[in-house]
Amino acid sequence: MGDTTANEQPSATFPQEIIDEYGPDEVDLESLFSAGDLGARMGLRVTEASADRVVATMPVAGNTQPYGLLHGGASAVLAETLGSIGAMMHGGRDNVAVGVDLNCTHHRAVREGVVTGVATPVHRGRSTATYEIVITDERGKRVCTARLTCLLQSGDGSAFMKRKDA
């Protein structure tokens, strides 16, 4: 994990090849490979990101349905975010990853604490990438298993890239 100060959360860890690819343009990697505004509202925090493995945490509090359980849609947001980040990293800066299929199986309820999602590739091709995402509770019990397939569209994604100075 990255460096922290007293009141900050740890920054995400990126592989050197990603730093080398985006660094010369001073792209804000934390912003580019993040959950965006929705994920920020949900408290989603990416801690590790590479094409081989993406990890993030999300609090249960604030992401529950009326029965007080973790909302299935919140698990879906976590899963799609992680799979999309992996696909983006696999596709590189000359491709844009767009989710085309997401399925989630919810195995057990969670009422409190933090869940952790880990995305690993099932398939990484030229035009699609598929990731399996396993979400667990603080005891390591599987809460949800998801699969996301992204279409890798050729195109310059730099218009979407926030710069460090912005």
Coordinates of N, CA and C in Angstrom, one line a residue:
M1 N 0.8 -1.2 0.0 CA 0.0 0.0 0.0 C 0.9 1.2 0.0
G2 N 0.3 2.4 -0.4 CA 1.1 3.6 -0.5 C 1.3 4.3 0.9
D3 N 1.8 5.5 0.8 CA 2.1 6.3 2.0 C 0.8 6.9 2.6
T4 N 0.9 7.1 3.9 CA -0.3 7.8 4.6 C 0.3 8.8 5.6
T5 N -0.6 9.8 5.9 CA -0.3 10.7 6.9 C -1.4 10.5 8.0
A6 N -1.4 11.2 9.1 CA -2.3 11.0 10.2 C -3.7 10.9 9.8
N7 N -4.2 11.8 8.9 CA -5.7 11.8 8.6 C -6.0 11.4 7.2
E8 N -5.1 10.8 6.5 CA -5.4 10.4 5.2 C -5.5 8.9 5.1
Q9 N -6.3 8.5 4.1 CA -6.3 7.0 3.8 C -5.1 6.7 2.9
P10 N -4.7 5.4 2.9 CA -3.6 5.0 2.1 C -3.9 5.2 0.6
S11 N -2.8 5.6 -0.1 CA -3.0 5.7 -1.6 C -2.9 4.4 -2.2
A12 N -3.5 4.3 -3.4 CA -3.4 3.0 -4.1 C -2.0 2.7 -4.6
T13 N -1.7 1.4 -4.7 CA -0.4 1.0 -5.3 C -0.6 0.6 -6.7
F14 N 0.2 1.2 -7.6 CA 0.2 0.9 -9.0 C 1.5 0.3 -9.5
P15 N 1.4 -0.7 -10.5 CA 2.6 -1.3 -11.0 C 3.5 -0.2 -11.7
Q16 N 4.8 -0.4 -11.8 CA 5.7 0.5 -12.4 C 5.3 0.8 -13.9
E17 N 4.9 -0.3 -14.6 CA 4.5 0.0 -16.0 C 3.4 0.9 -16.2
I18 N 2.4 1.0 -15.3 CA 1.3 1.9 -15.3 C 1.9 3.3 -15.0
I19 N 2.7 3.4 -14.0 CA 3.3 4.7 -13.7 C 4.1 5.3 -14.9
D20 N 4.9 4.4 -15.5 CA 5.7 4.8 -16.7 C 4.8 5.2 -17.8
E21 N 3.7 4.5 -18.1 CA 2.8 4.8 -19.2 C 2.1 6.1 -19.0
Y22 N 1.6 6.4 -17.8 CA 0.8 7.6 -17.6 C 1.6 8.8 -17.0
G23 N 2.7 8.5 -16.4 CA 3.5 9.5 -15.6 C 3.9 10.7 -16.5
P24 N 4.5 10.5 -17.7 CA 5.0 11.7 -18.4 C 3.9 12.8 -18.7
D25 N 2.6 12.4 -18.7 CA 1.5 13.3 -18.9 C 1.0 13.8 -17.6
E26 N 1.6 13.4 -16.5 CA 1.1 13.8 -15.2 C -0.3 13.5 -14.9
V27 N -0.8 12.4 -15.4 CA -2.1 11.9 -15.2 C -2.3 11.6 -13.7
D28 N -3.4 12.0 -13.1 CA -3.7 11.7 -11.7 C -4.3 10.2 -11.7
L29 N -3.4 9.3 -11.4 CA -3.7 7.9 -11.4 C -4.8 7.5 -10.4
E30 N -4.7 8.2 -9.2 CA -5.7 7.9 -8.2 C -7.1 8.3 -8.7
S31 N -7.2 9.3 -9.5 CA -8.5 9.7 -10.0 C -9.0 8.8 -11.2
L32 N -8.0 8.6 -12.1 CA -8.3 7.8 -13.3 C -8.8 6.4 -12.9
F33 N -8.0 5.7 -12.1 CA -8.3 4.4 -11.7 C -9.1 4.4 -10.3
S34 N -10.2 5.0 -10.3 CA -11.0 5.2 -9.1 C -12.4 4.7 -9.4
A35 N -13.3 4.9 -8.4 CA -14.7 4.6 -8.5 C -15.5 5.8 -9.0
G36 N -14.8 6.9 -9.2 CA -15.6 8.1 -9.6 C -16.4 8.7 -8.5
D37 N -17.3 9.6 -8.9 CA -18.2 10.2 -7.9 C -19.1 9.3 -7.2
L38 N -19.7 8.3 -7.9 CA -20.6 7.3 -7.2 C -19.8 6.6 -6.1
G39 N -18.6 6.1 -6.5 CA -17.8 5.3 -5.6 C -17.4 6.2 -4.4
A40 N -17.1 7.4 -4.6 CA -16.7 8.3 -3.5 C -17.9 8.5 -2.6
R41 N -19.1 8.7 -3.1 CA -20.3 8.8 -2.2 C -20.5 7.5 -1.4
M42 N -20.1 6.4 -1.9 CA -20.3 5.1 -1.3 C -19.1 4.7 -0.4
G43 N -18.1 5.5 -0.4 CA -16.9 5.3 0.5 C -16.0 4.2 -0.1
L44 N -16.1 3.9 -1.3 CA -15.2 2.9 -2.0 C -13.8 3.4 -2.1
R45 N -12.8 2.6 -1.7 CA -11.4 3.0 -1.7 C -10.6 1.9 -2.4
V46 N -10.0 2.3 -3.5 CA -9.1 1.4 -4.2 C -7.7 1.4 -3.5
T47 N -7.2 0.2 -3.2 CA -6.0 0.1 -2.5 C -4.9 -0.5 -3.3
E48 N -5.2 -1.2 -4.4 CA -4.2 -1.9 -5.2 C -4.8 -2.0 -6.6
A49 N -4.0 -1.7 -7.6 CA -4.6 -1.7 -9.0 C -3.5 -2.1 -10.0
S50 N -3.8 -3.2 -10.7 CA -3.0 -3.6 -11.8 C -3.9 -4.4 -12.7
A51 N -3.5 -4.8 -13.9 CA -4.3 -5.6 -14.8 C -4.5 -7.0 -14.3
D52 N -3.6 -7.4 -13.4 CA -3.7 -8.8 -12.8 C -4.5 -8.9 -11.5
R53 N -4.7 -7.7 -10.8 CA -5.4 -7.8 -9.5 C -5.8 -6.3 -9.1
V54 N -7.1 -6.2 -8.8 CA -7.6 -4.9 -8.3 C -8.3 -5.1 -7.0
V55 N -7.9 -4.3 -6.0 CA -8.5 -4.5 -4.6 C -9.1 -3.2 -4.1
A56 N -10.2 -3.3 -3.5 CA -10.8 -2.1 -2.9 C -11.7 -2.5 -1.7
T57 N -11.9 -1.5 -0.9 CA -12.8 -1.7 0.3 C -14.0 -0.8 0.2
M58 N -15.1 -1.1 0.9 CA -16.3 -0.3 1.0 C -17.0 -0.5 2.3
P59 N -17.3 0.5 3.0 CA -18.1 0.4 4.2 C -19.5 -0.1 4.0
V60 N -20.0 -0.9 4.9 CA -21.4 -1.3 4.8 C -22.3 -0.2 5.2
A61 N -21.9 0.6 6.2 CA -22.7 1.7 6.7 C -22.9 2.7 5.5
G62 N -24.1 3.1 5.3 CA -24.4 4.0 4.3 C -24.7 3.4 2.9
N63 N -24.5 2.1 2.9 CA -24.7 1.3 1.6 C -25.7 0.1 1.9
T64 N -26.7 0.3 2.7 CA -27.6 -0.7 3.1 C -29.0 -0.5 2.4
Q65 N -29.8 -1.6 2.4 CA -31.2 -1.6 2.0 C -32.0 -1.4 3.2
P66 N -33.4 -1.3 3.0 CA -34.2 -1.1 4.2 C -34.1 -2.1 5.4
Y67 N -33.7 -3.3 5.1 CA -33.6 -4.3 6.2 C -32.3 -4.1 7.0
G68 N -31.4 -3.1 6.6 CA -30.2 -2.9 7.3 C -29.0 -3.8 6.7
L69 N -29.3 -4.5 5.6 CA -28.2 -5.3 5.0 C -27.5 -4.6 3.9
L70 N -26.3 -5.0 3.6 CA -25.6 -4.4 2.5 C -26.4 -4.6 1.2
H71 N -26.6 -3.5 0.6 CA -27.5 -3.5 -0.6 C -26.8 -4.3 -1.8
G72 N -27.5 -5.1 -2.5 CA -26.9 -5.8 -3.6 C -26.4 -4.9 -4.7
G73 N -27.0 -3.8 -4.8 CA -26.6 -2.8 -5.8 C -25.2 -2.2 -5.4
A74 N -25.0 -2.1 -4.1 CA -23.7 -1.6 -3.7 C -22.6 -2.6 -4.0
S75 N -22.9 -3.9 -3.8 CA -21.9 -4.9 -4.2 C -21.7 -4.8 -5.7
A76 N -22.7 -4.6 -6.5 CA -22.6 -4.5 -7.9 C -21.7 -3.3 -8.3
V77 N -21.9 -2.2 -7.6 CA -21.0 -1.0 -7.9 C -19.6 -1.3 -7.6
L78 N -19.3 -2.0 -6.5 CA -18.0 -2.4 -6.1 C -17.4 -3.3 -7.2
A79 N -18.2 -4.3 -7.6 CA -17.7 -5.3 -8.6 C -17.4 -4.6 -9.9
E80 N -18.3 -3.8 -10.4 CA -18.1 -3.2 -11.7 C -17.0 -2.2 -11.7
T81 N -16.8 -1.5 -10.6 CA -15.6 -0.6 -10.5 C -14.3 -1.4 -10.6
L82 N -14.2 -2.5 -9.8 CA -13.0 -3.2 -9.8 C -12.7 -3.9 -11.2
G83 N -13.7 -4.5 -11.8 CA -13.5 -5.1 -13.1 C -13.2 -4.1 -14.1
S84 N -13.8 -3.0 -14.1 CA -13.5 -1.9 -15.1 C -12.1 -1.4 -14.9
I85 N -11.6 -1.2 -13.7 CA -10.3 -0.7 -13.5 C -9.3 -1.7 -14.1
G86 N -9.5 -3.0 -13.8 CA -8.6 -4.0 -14.4 C -8.6 -4.0 -15.9
A87 N -9.8 -3.9 -16.5 CA -9.9 -3.9 -17.9 C -9.3 -2.6 -18.5
M88 N -9.4 -1.5 -17.8 CA -8.7 -0.3 -18.3 C -7.2 -0.4 -18.3
M89 N -6.7 -1.0 -17.2 CA -5.3 -1.2 -17.1 C -4.8 -2.2 -18.2
H90 N -5.6 -3.3 -18.4 CA -5.2 -4.2 -19.5 C -5.2 -3.6 -20.9
G91 N -6.3 -2.8 -21.1 CA -6.4 -2.1 -22.4 C -5.4 -1.0 -22.7
G92 N -4.9 -0.4 -21.7 CA -3.9 0.7 -21.8 C -4.6 2.0 -22.3
R93 N -3.8 3.0 -22.4 CA -4.3 4.3 -22.6 C -4.9 4.5 -24.0
D94 N -4.7 3.6 -24.9 CA -5.2 3.7 -26.3 C -6.6 3.0 -26.4
N95 N -7.1 2.6 -25.3 CA -8.5 1.9 -25.3 C -9.3 2.5 -24.2
V96 N -10.6 2.4 -24.4 CA -11.6 2.8 -23.4 C -12.4 1.5 -23.0
A97 N -12.4 1.2 -21.7 CA -13.1 0.0 -21.3 C -14.6 0.3 -20.9
V98 N -15.5 -0.4 -21.5 CA -16.9 -0.2 -21.3 C -17.6 -1.5 -20.9
G99 N -18.2 -1.5 -19.7 CA -18.9 -2.7 -19.2 C -20.0 -3.1 -20.1
V100 N -20.1 -4.3 -20.5 CA -21.2 -4.8 -21.3 C -22.0 -5.9 -20.6
D101 N -21.5 -6.6 -19.6 CA -22.2 -7.6 -18.9 C -21.7 -7.7 -17.5
L102 N -22.6 -7.7 -16.5 CA -22.3 -7.8 -15.1 C -23.3 -8.8 -14.5
N103 N -22.8 -9.8 -13.8 CA -23.8 -10.6 -13.0 C -23.2 -10.8 -11.6
C104 N -24.0 -10.8 -10.6 CA -23.6 -10.9 -9.2 C -24.5 -12.0 -8.5
T105 N -23.8 -12.8 -7.8 CA -24.5 -13.8 -7.0 C -24.2 -13.4 -5.5
H106 N -25.2 -13.2 -4.7 CA -25.1 -12.8 -3.4 C -25.2 -14.0 -2.5
H107 N -24.2 -14.3 -1.7 CA -24.1 -15.5 -0.9 C -24.5 -15.3 0.5
R108 N -24.2 -14.2 1.1 CA -24.6 -14.0 2.6 C -24.8 -12.5 2.8
A109 N -25.5 -12.3 3.9 CA -25.8 -10.9 4.3 C -24.7 -10.3 5.1
V110 N -24.5 -9.0 5.1 CA -23.6 -8.3 5.9 C -24.3 -7.1 6.5
R111 N -24.2 -6.9 7.8 CA -24.9 -5.8 8.4 C -24.0 -4.6 8.9
E112 N -22.7 -4.9 9.0 CA -21.8 -3.9 9.5 C -20.4 -4.2 9.0
G113 N -19.5 -3.2 9.3 CA -18.1 -3.4 9.0 C -17.8 -2.9 7.6
V114 N -16.7 -3.6 7.0 CA -16.2 -3.2 5.7 C -16.1 -4.5 4.9
V115 N -16.5 -4.3 3.6 CA -16.3 -5.5 2.7 C -15.1 -5.1 1.8
T116 N -14.5 -6.2 1.3 CA -13.3 -6.1 0.4 C -13.6 -6.8 -0.9
G117 N -13.3 -6.2 -2.0 CA -13.5 -6.8 -3.3 C -12.1 -7.0 -3.9
V118 N -11.9 -8.2 -4.6 CA -10.7 -8.5 -5.3 C -11.1 -9.0 -6.7
A119 N -10.6 -8.3 -7.7 CA -10.9 -8.6 -9.1 C -9.7 -9.3 -9.7
T120 N -9.9 -10.4 -10.4 CA -8.8 -11.1 -11.1 C -9.3 -11.4 -12.5
P121 N -8.4 -11.4 -13.5 CA -8.8 -11.7 -14.9 C -9.2 -13.1 -15.1
V122 N -10.3 -13.3 -15.9 CA -10.7 -14.6 -16.4 C -10.2 -14.7 -17.8
H123 N -10.4 -13.6 -18.6 CA -10.0 -13.5 -20.0 C -9.5 -12.1 -20.3
R124 N -8.4 -12.0 -21.0 CA -7.9 -10.7 -21.4 C -7.5 -10.8 -22.9
G125 N -8.4 -10.3 -23.7 CA -8.2 -10.3 -25.1 C -8.0 -8.9 -25.7
R126 N -8.0 -8.9 -27.1 CA -7.8 -7.6 -27.8 C -9.0 -6.7 -27.7
S127 N -10.2 -7.3 -27.7 CA -11.5 -6.5 -27.7 C -12.3 -6.6 -26.5
T128 N -12.1 -7.7 -25.7 CA -12.8 -7.8 -24.4 C -11.9 -8.2 -23.3
A129 N -12.4 -7.9 -22.1 CA -11.7 -8.4 -20.9 C -12.8 -8.8 -19.9
T130 N -12.6 -10.0 -19.2 CA -13.6 -10.4 -18.3 C -12.9 -10.7 -16.9
Y131 N -13.5 -10.2 -15.9 CA -12.9 -10.3 -14.5 C -13.9 -10.9 -13.6
E132 N -13.4 -11.8 -12.7 CA -14.1 -12.3 -11.6 C -13.8 -11.5 -10.4
I133 N -14.9 -11.1 -9.7 CA -14.8 -10.2 -8.5 C -15.3 -11.0 -7.3
V134 N -14.5 -11.2 -6.3 CA -15.0 -11.8 -5.1 C -15.0 -10.8 -4.0
I135 N -16.2 -10.7 -3.3 CA -16.4 -9.7 -2.2 C -16.5 -10.5 -0.9
T136 N -15.7 -10.1 0.1 CA -15.7 -10.8 1.3 C -15.9 -9.8 2.5
D137 N -16.4 -10.4 3.6 CA -16.6 -9.5 4.8 C -15.3 -9.5 5.6
E138 N -15.3 -8.9 6.8 CA -14.1 -8.8 7.6 C -13.6 -10.1 8.1
R139 N -14.5 -11.1 8.1 CA -14.0 -12.4 8.6 C -13.5 -13.3 7.4
G140 N -13.5 -12.7 6.2 CA -13.0 -13.5 5.1 C -14.1 -14.3 4.4
K141 N -15.3 -14.2 4.9 CA -16.4 -15.0 4.3 C -16.9 -14.3 3.0
R142 N -17.1 -15.2 2.0 CA -17.6 -14.7 0.7 C -19.0 -14.1 0.8
V143 N -19.2 -12.9 0.4 CA -20.5 -12.2 0.4 C -21.1 -12.2 -0.9
C144 N -20.3 -12.1 -2.0 CA -20.8 -12.0 -3.3 C -19.7 -12.4 -4.3
T145 N -20.1 -13.1 -5.4 CA -19.2 -13.4 -6.5 C -19.8 -12.7 -7.7
A146 N -19.0 -12.0 -8.5 CA -19.5 -11.3 -9.6 C -18.6 -11.6 -10.8
R147 N -19.1 -11.4 -12.0 CA -18.3 -11.4 -13.2 C -18.6 -10.2 -14.1
L148 N -17.6 -9.5 -14.6 CA -17.8 -8.4 -15.4 C -17.1 -8.6 -16.7
T149 N -17.7 -8.3 -17.9 CA -17.1 -8.3 -19.2 C -17.1 -6.9 -19.7
C150 N -16.0 -6.4 -20.1 CA -15.8 -5.1 -20.7 C -15.4 -5.2 -22.1
L151 N -16.0 -4.3 -22.9 CA -15.6 -4.1 -24.3 C -14.4 -3.1 -24.3
L152 N -13.4 -3.4 -25.0 CA -12.2 -2.5 -25.1 C -12.4 -1.8 -26.5
Q153 N -12.8 -0.6 -26.4 CA -13.0 0.2 -27.6 C -11.7 1.0 -27.9
S154 N -11.3 0.9 -29.1 CA -10.1 1.7 -29.5 C -10.4 3.2 -29.5
G155 N -9.5 4.0 -29.0 CA -9.8 5.4 -28.9 C -8.9 6.0 -27.8
D156 N -8.6 7.3 -28.0 CA -7.8 8.0 -27.1 C -8.7 8.4 -25.8
G157 N -8.4 7.8 -24.7 CA -9.1 8.1 -23.5 C -8.6 9.3 -22.7
S158 N -7.6 10.0 -23.3 CA -7.0 11.1 -22.6 C -7.9 12.2 -22.2
A159 N -9.0 12.3 -23.0 CA -10.0 13.4 -22.7 C -10.6 13.2 -21.3
F160 N -10.6 11.9 -20.8 CA -11.2 11.6 -19.6 C -10.2 11.6 -18.4
M161 N -9.0 11.9 -18.7 CA -7.9 11.8 -17.7 C -7.7 13.1 -17.0
K162 N -7.9 13.1 -15.7 CA -7.6 14.3 -14.9 C -6.1 14.4 -14.7
R163 N -5.6 15.6 -14.8 CA -4.2 15.9 -14.6 C -4.0 16.2 -13.1
K164 N -2.8 16.0 -12.7 CA -2.4 16.2 -11.3 C -2.6 17.6 -10.9
D165 N -2.4 18.6 -11.8 CA -2.5 20.0 -11.4 C -3.9 20.5 -11.5
A166 N -4.8 19.7 -12.0 CA -6.2 20.2 -12.2 C -7.0 20.1 -10.9

